[in-house]
């Protein structure tokens, strides 16, 4: 066996460990006995007792979502001696017959909800009556707090809703949760108030959009429809409408498709409306010979690789310039000029307009538009994109991009939140500012495009039904065949009819977009489904005093 | 025939009894381990139920998980109690090799799990995840003990200590690459203690440290969070709510305990104020609830552990160098870990992530600690003469014959 050398390391380590533990012992003694007076004893912090969720307003101060108390009537079934007496006493206040009350009470075992909400004015009289009959321990008039949405189904998908715990679940209620419903303030008793949120929405305009979508729904029974109005001067979203819709106050009976915000989240091939942006891009790049008129004989054939591709027009448009192409929506002409334009530059400019990204308007989802990278394009992709196929966009993308067609050529960020402010002091913590995302087009380019839009409303144009007397507006209609993913074909796909308008066309104040998916009827085009709706919306704007006609007398 | 040759410790069993001052050390050690483990489980439940509820888990989640490892350790304890010790000696090199392989697997295979910025855990199939660095500590201790079982004092210093130093540095590097600096430092501390125990001179140790300290400092400052930890340790007033929040809150918890504490289960700092209260900072919660008396009692338990563990090592020094070094290493491992943890919680050392043995949540650590205790217990039993060093090769009848030789046997 090996003989161990006489090391003293064991004694050394024993003493060392003992010393270190001794130091800890002294340290603990200092901390826990001698320094004890300095110790900060933890107490539960004083916090506000309750939090009032902020109110959501439209830009005119109309309430869109508000927290308010309500009173319900409940029975302590175990404590009730005479059910007949109780039901007869409370019947007038809950507007139910005694037998109905008893029937409802039978559904419960201990605590029965007889009426979820009674008229506020009935609360005190009911309590007095209960005291008179000695029933105050058997019947409970309970106060609860809930969220109410006075606008009901108007802008319902945008406003969103809360759950029973008053937590935002969808829409603005969700994204603004931290402002609307902050944590209870520390060091304060009483109430913490959430911030009020003012949206850029104008409920007068919202109503106008909703009325027109309902009109389209009644007449053409589309599967879905959407409409949007933007303030062309600052990017404010004045109205977002999405059909089908739901009443937020009756959330339980809503369907998933009703809760979807089509105007913001539905991505589709926009069709000829997109010619506005492809035309402006072609003009801005300046490589196409747009000064030379294009002769349209009803179709346009070009060579893509080894095969010939033919693009059809709705009719032979004859000799067309840029403005006429937009007015008559000539597929051949835009295809011809698109083929003369560099694909990379075209793609880059469309990307600058937001057609390869998403816009953040403070809603939970941000739909991302899609155009394939030019390296993946086939021989026909460039002209196809130019007349609005082979790409995916939302109504929001189209409206936001249209801000760049204003005389300045600046692309503006769309906004949905106008301000946030304290309901106590009125102090604003956030105020929307006009945000220029990029300078996209030259004024000469936007002028030509708007001229084309204006001509579309004149005789021979596709948007004559959008014309409103005394209003100088411009439109672009579109009727897009949508790709059927199941069959992999456009032939048996659905269609989407739409119209985008700018009004007044010389110096646009409003950008209006109306679209309807898969409408039913004999004649289904953007020009006869969506354009009349645009006209009706413009007339409403005039009647609301938000738009001045040329024949308006200003005193 | 002299059948006494089969009892290796025939003459040695009596000597330690006289030197050691009694045979109760093994029993005392067993009581300390049971007491500390039970106290650890109780305090873990008290400190962790809120954390479990916050994460939507049952209130007893951490307690039950820890208890499972205690039960597992009980089985391990039985195995270690009865297996031939030569087997342990024989598998020492294998344990070290396996530890290195597991560390490599953690680092370079998809089985390695990254949590909270470091890659310390290994998750193989349905097995519960574990930290190979915990096994590596035992691996290096057994390796040192087996390597220096033979007297190598006549060999050159390179032959004597080169291989153990090389393995120690390699494993330290692997643990460091897992971004587990504190475990790497602890491992290196254990290795150095084993080096000293195996005859490495102090002067050589100073030279070795002179070479190792500069790269260690560079490594320490290679991550911004470590610099922040050091700065927040040196200047706690600079950032009381930042990196130093945990330590300063831990100190408040300790201070609020006073002499007798706020009572078991009545602590408030564990209710969301003190991060990782069930893990690295459990001692703060113990002090808050059991007071100075409770904290001092735990220190006393660790002191007793040290005395008995090193006592076993000393008594085995002349009888079996492998067991002596093993006892020394395992005792040091548990105590170094406790010292690092207690130093951090009482703000005497910069913040690290070393758990408190027997108390902190963490199954692998508890399992390794309890199995080390099992080994120490066996060594204590041997050293106090309760059981022989090696099992006799004779049968039962033959052994009986030695004690009760047949009448007129040798005719």
PDB file of C-alpha atoms in Angstrom, chain A residues 1-33 35-36 38-44, chain B residues 149 151 193 197 199 251-252 254-256 258-259 268-269 273 283 287 291-292 295-296 299 302-303 306 310 313-314 317-319 321 325 328 335-336 339 342-343 346-348:
ATOM      1  CA  UNK A   1       0.000   0.000   0.000  1.00  0.00           C
ATOM      2  CA  UNK A   2       1.192   3.463  -0.720  1.00  0.00           C
ATOM      3  CA  UNK A   3       2.232   5.470   2.225  1.00  0.00           C
ATOM      4  CA  UNK A   4       0.748   8.902   2.315  1.00  0.00           C
ATOM      5  CA  UNK A   5       3.160  11.816   2.781  1.00  0.00           C
ATOM      6  CA  UNK A   6       2.537  13.779   5.928  1.00  0.00           C
ATOM      7  CA  UNK A   7       0.586  16.631   4.435  1.00  0.00           C
ATOM      8  CA  UNK A   8      -1.046  19.212   6.587  1.00  0.00           C
ATOM      9  CA  UNK A   9      -3.427  20.219   3.838  1.00  0.00           C
ATOM     10  CA  UNK A  10      -6.414  18.635   5.537  1.00  0.00           C
ATOM     11  CA  UNK A  11      -5.942  20.660   8.682  1.00  0.00           C
ATOM     12  CA  UNK A  12      -5.340  23.706   6.532  1.00  0.00           C
ATOM     13  CA  UNK A  13      -8.594  23.256   4.604  1.00  0.00           C
ATOM     14  CA  UNK A  14     -10.566  22.465   7.758  1.00  0.00           C
ATOM     15  CA  UNK A  15      -9.367  25.668   9.381  1.00  0.00           C
ATOM     16  CA  UNK A  16      -9.906  27.638   6.170  1.00  0.00           C
ATOM     17  CA  UNK A  17     -13.477  26.445   5.782  1.00  0.00           C
ATOM     18  CA  UNK A  18     -14.171  27.118   9.454  1.00  0.00           C
ATOM     19  CA  UNK A  19     -12.780  30.624   9.075  1.00  0.00           C
ATOM     20  CA  UNK A  20     -14.866  31.388   5.999  1.00  0.00           C
ATOM     21  CA  UNK A  21     -18.016  30.057   7.627  1.00  0.00           C
ATOM     22  CA  UNK A  22     -17.110  32.176  10.641  1.00  0.00           C
ATOM     23  CA  UNK A  23     -16.972  35.246   8.404  1.00  0.00           C
ATOM     24  CA  UNK A  24     -20.432  34.393   7.067  1.00  0.00           C
ATOM     25  CA  UNK A  25     -21.632  33.999  10.635  1.00  0.00           C
ATOM     26  CA  UNK A  26     -20.357  37.470  11.531  1.00  0.00           C
ATOM     27  CA  UNK A  27     -21.794  38.891   8.326  1.00  0.00           C
ATOM     28  CA  UNK A  28     -25.203  37.427   9.124  1.00  0.00           C
ATOM     29  CA  UNK A  29     -24.991  38.768  12.649  1.00  0.00           C
ATOM     30  CA  UNK A  30     -24.220  42.247  11.341  1.00  0.00           C
ATOM     31  CA  UNK A  31     -26.987  42.114   8.780  1.00  0.00           C
ATOM     32  CA  UNK A  32     -29.655  40.536  10.930  1.00  0.00           C
ATOM     33  CA  UNK A  33     -28.990  41.741  14.448  1.00  0.00           C
ATOM     34  CA  UNK A  35     -27.973  46.436  11.312  1.00  0.00           C
ATOM     35  CA  UNK A  36     -31.526  45.329  11.771  1.00  0.00           C
ATOM     36  CA  UNK A  38     -31.562  49.803   8.936  1.00  0.00           C
ATOM     37  CA  UNK A  39     -33.380  46.915   7.315  1.00  0.00           C
ATOM     38  CA  UNK A  40     -36.138  47.961   5.012  1.00  0.00           C
ATOM     39  CA  UNK A  41     -39.098  45.875   5.928  1.00  0.00           C
ATOM     40  CA  UNK A  42     -41.208  45.142   2.900  1.00  0.00           C
ATOM     41  CA  UNK A  43     -44.752  46.315   2.899  1.00  0.00           C
ATOM     42  CA  UNK A  44     -47.263  45.892   0.162  1.00  0.00           C
TER      43      UNK A  44
ATOM     44  CA  UNK B 149      -3.309   6.247  -5.294  1.00  0.00           C
ATOM     45  CA  UNK B 151       3.021   7.088  -4.426  1.00  0.00           C
ATOM     46  CA  UNK B 193      -7.579  21.741  -3.879  1.00  0.00           C
ATOM     47  CA  UNK B 197      -3.905  17.346  -1.595  1.00  0.00           C
ATOM     48  CA  UNK B 199       1.339  16.794  -3.106  1.00  0.00           C
ATOM     49  CA  UNK B 251     -29.820  41.559   1.620  1.00  0.00           C
ATOM     50  CA  UNK B 252     -33.101  43.238   2.504  1.00  0.00           C
ATOM     51  CA  UNK B 254     -31.884  38.642   5.115  1.00  0.00           C
ATOM     52  CA  UNK B 255     -32.050  41.795   7.229  1.00  0.00           C
ATOM     53  CA  UNK B 256     -35.798  41.571   7.631  1.00  0.00           C
ATOM     54  CA  UNK B 258     -33.999  39.544  12.496  1.00  0.00           C
ATOM     55  CA  UNK B 259     -33.037  37.172  15.275  1.00  0.00           C
ATOM     56  CA  UNK B 268     -42.757  38.094   1.631  1.00  0.00           C
ATOM     57  CA  UNK B 269     -39.675  38.567  -0.525  1.00  0.00           C
ATOM     58  CA  UNK B 273     -39.762  40.477  -5.227  1.00  0.00           C
ATOM     59  CA  UNK B 283     -30.569  31.277   1.596  1.00  0.00           C
ATOM     60  CA  UNK B 287     -32.789  33.832   6.683  1.00  0.00           C
ATOM     61  CA  UNK B 291     -33.878  34.463  11.182  1.00  0.00           C
ATOM     62  CA  UNK B 292     -30.295  34.640  12.371  1.00  0.00           C
ATOM     63  CA  UNK B 295     -29.038  30.985   9.159  1.00  0.00           C
ATOM     64  CA  UNK B 296     -26.417  30.268  11.826  1.00  0.00           C
ATOM     65  CA  UNK B 299     -23.686  27.453   8.767  1.00  0.00           C
ATOM     66  CA  UNK B 302     -21.919  22.971   6.905  1.00  0.00           C
ATOM     67  CA  UNK B 303     -19.137  23.325   9.497  1.00  0.00           C
ATOM     68  CA  UNK B 306     -16.529  19.962   6.819  1.00  0.00           C
ATOM     69  CA  UNK B 310     -12.077  16.086   6.295  1.00  0.00           C
ATOM     70  CA  UNK B 313      -9.999  11.932   4.740  1.00  0.00           C
ATOM     71  CA  UNK B 314      -7.408  12.312   7.485  1.00  0.00           C
ATOM     72  CA  UNK B 317      -4.625   8.921   4.813  1.00  0.00           C
ATOM     73  CA  UNK B 318      -2.413   6.067   5.918  1.00  0.00           C
ATOM     74  CA  UNK B 319      -4.799   3.267   5.028  1.00  0.00           C
ATOM     75  CA  UNK B 321      -4.902   7.016  -0.367  1.00  0.00           C
ATOM     76  CA  UNK B 325      -8.345  11.853  -1.589  1.00  0.00           C
ATOM     77  CA  UNK B 328     -11.206  15.213   0.669  1.00  0.00           C
ATOM     78  CA  UNK B 335     -18.271  23.161   0.741  1.00  0.00           C
ATOM     79  CA  UNK B 336     -16.754  25.288  -2.028  1.00  0.00           C
ATOM     80  CA  UNK B 339     -19.200  29.091   0.204  1.00  0.00           C
ATOM     81  CA  UNK B 342     -23.354  32.090   0.629  1.00  0.00           C
ATOM     82  CA  UNK B 343     -20.738  34.644  -0.414  1.00  0.00           C
ATOM     83  CA  UNK B 346     -24.435  37.909   1.674  1.00  0.00           C
ATOM     84  CA  UNK B 347     -22.846  40.274  -0.897  1.00  0.00           C
ATOM     85  CA  UNK B 348     -19.292  39.249  -0.039  1.00  0.00           C
TER      86      UNK B 348
END
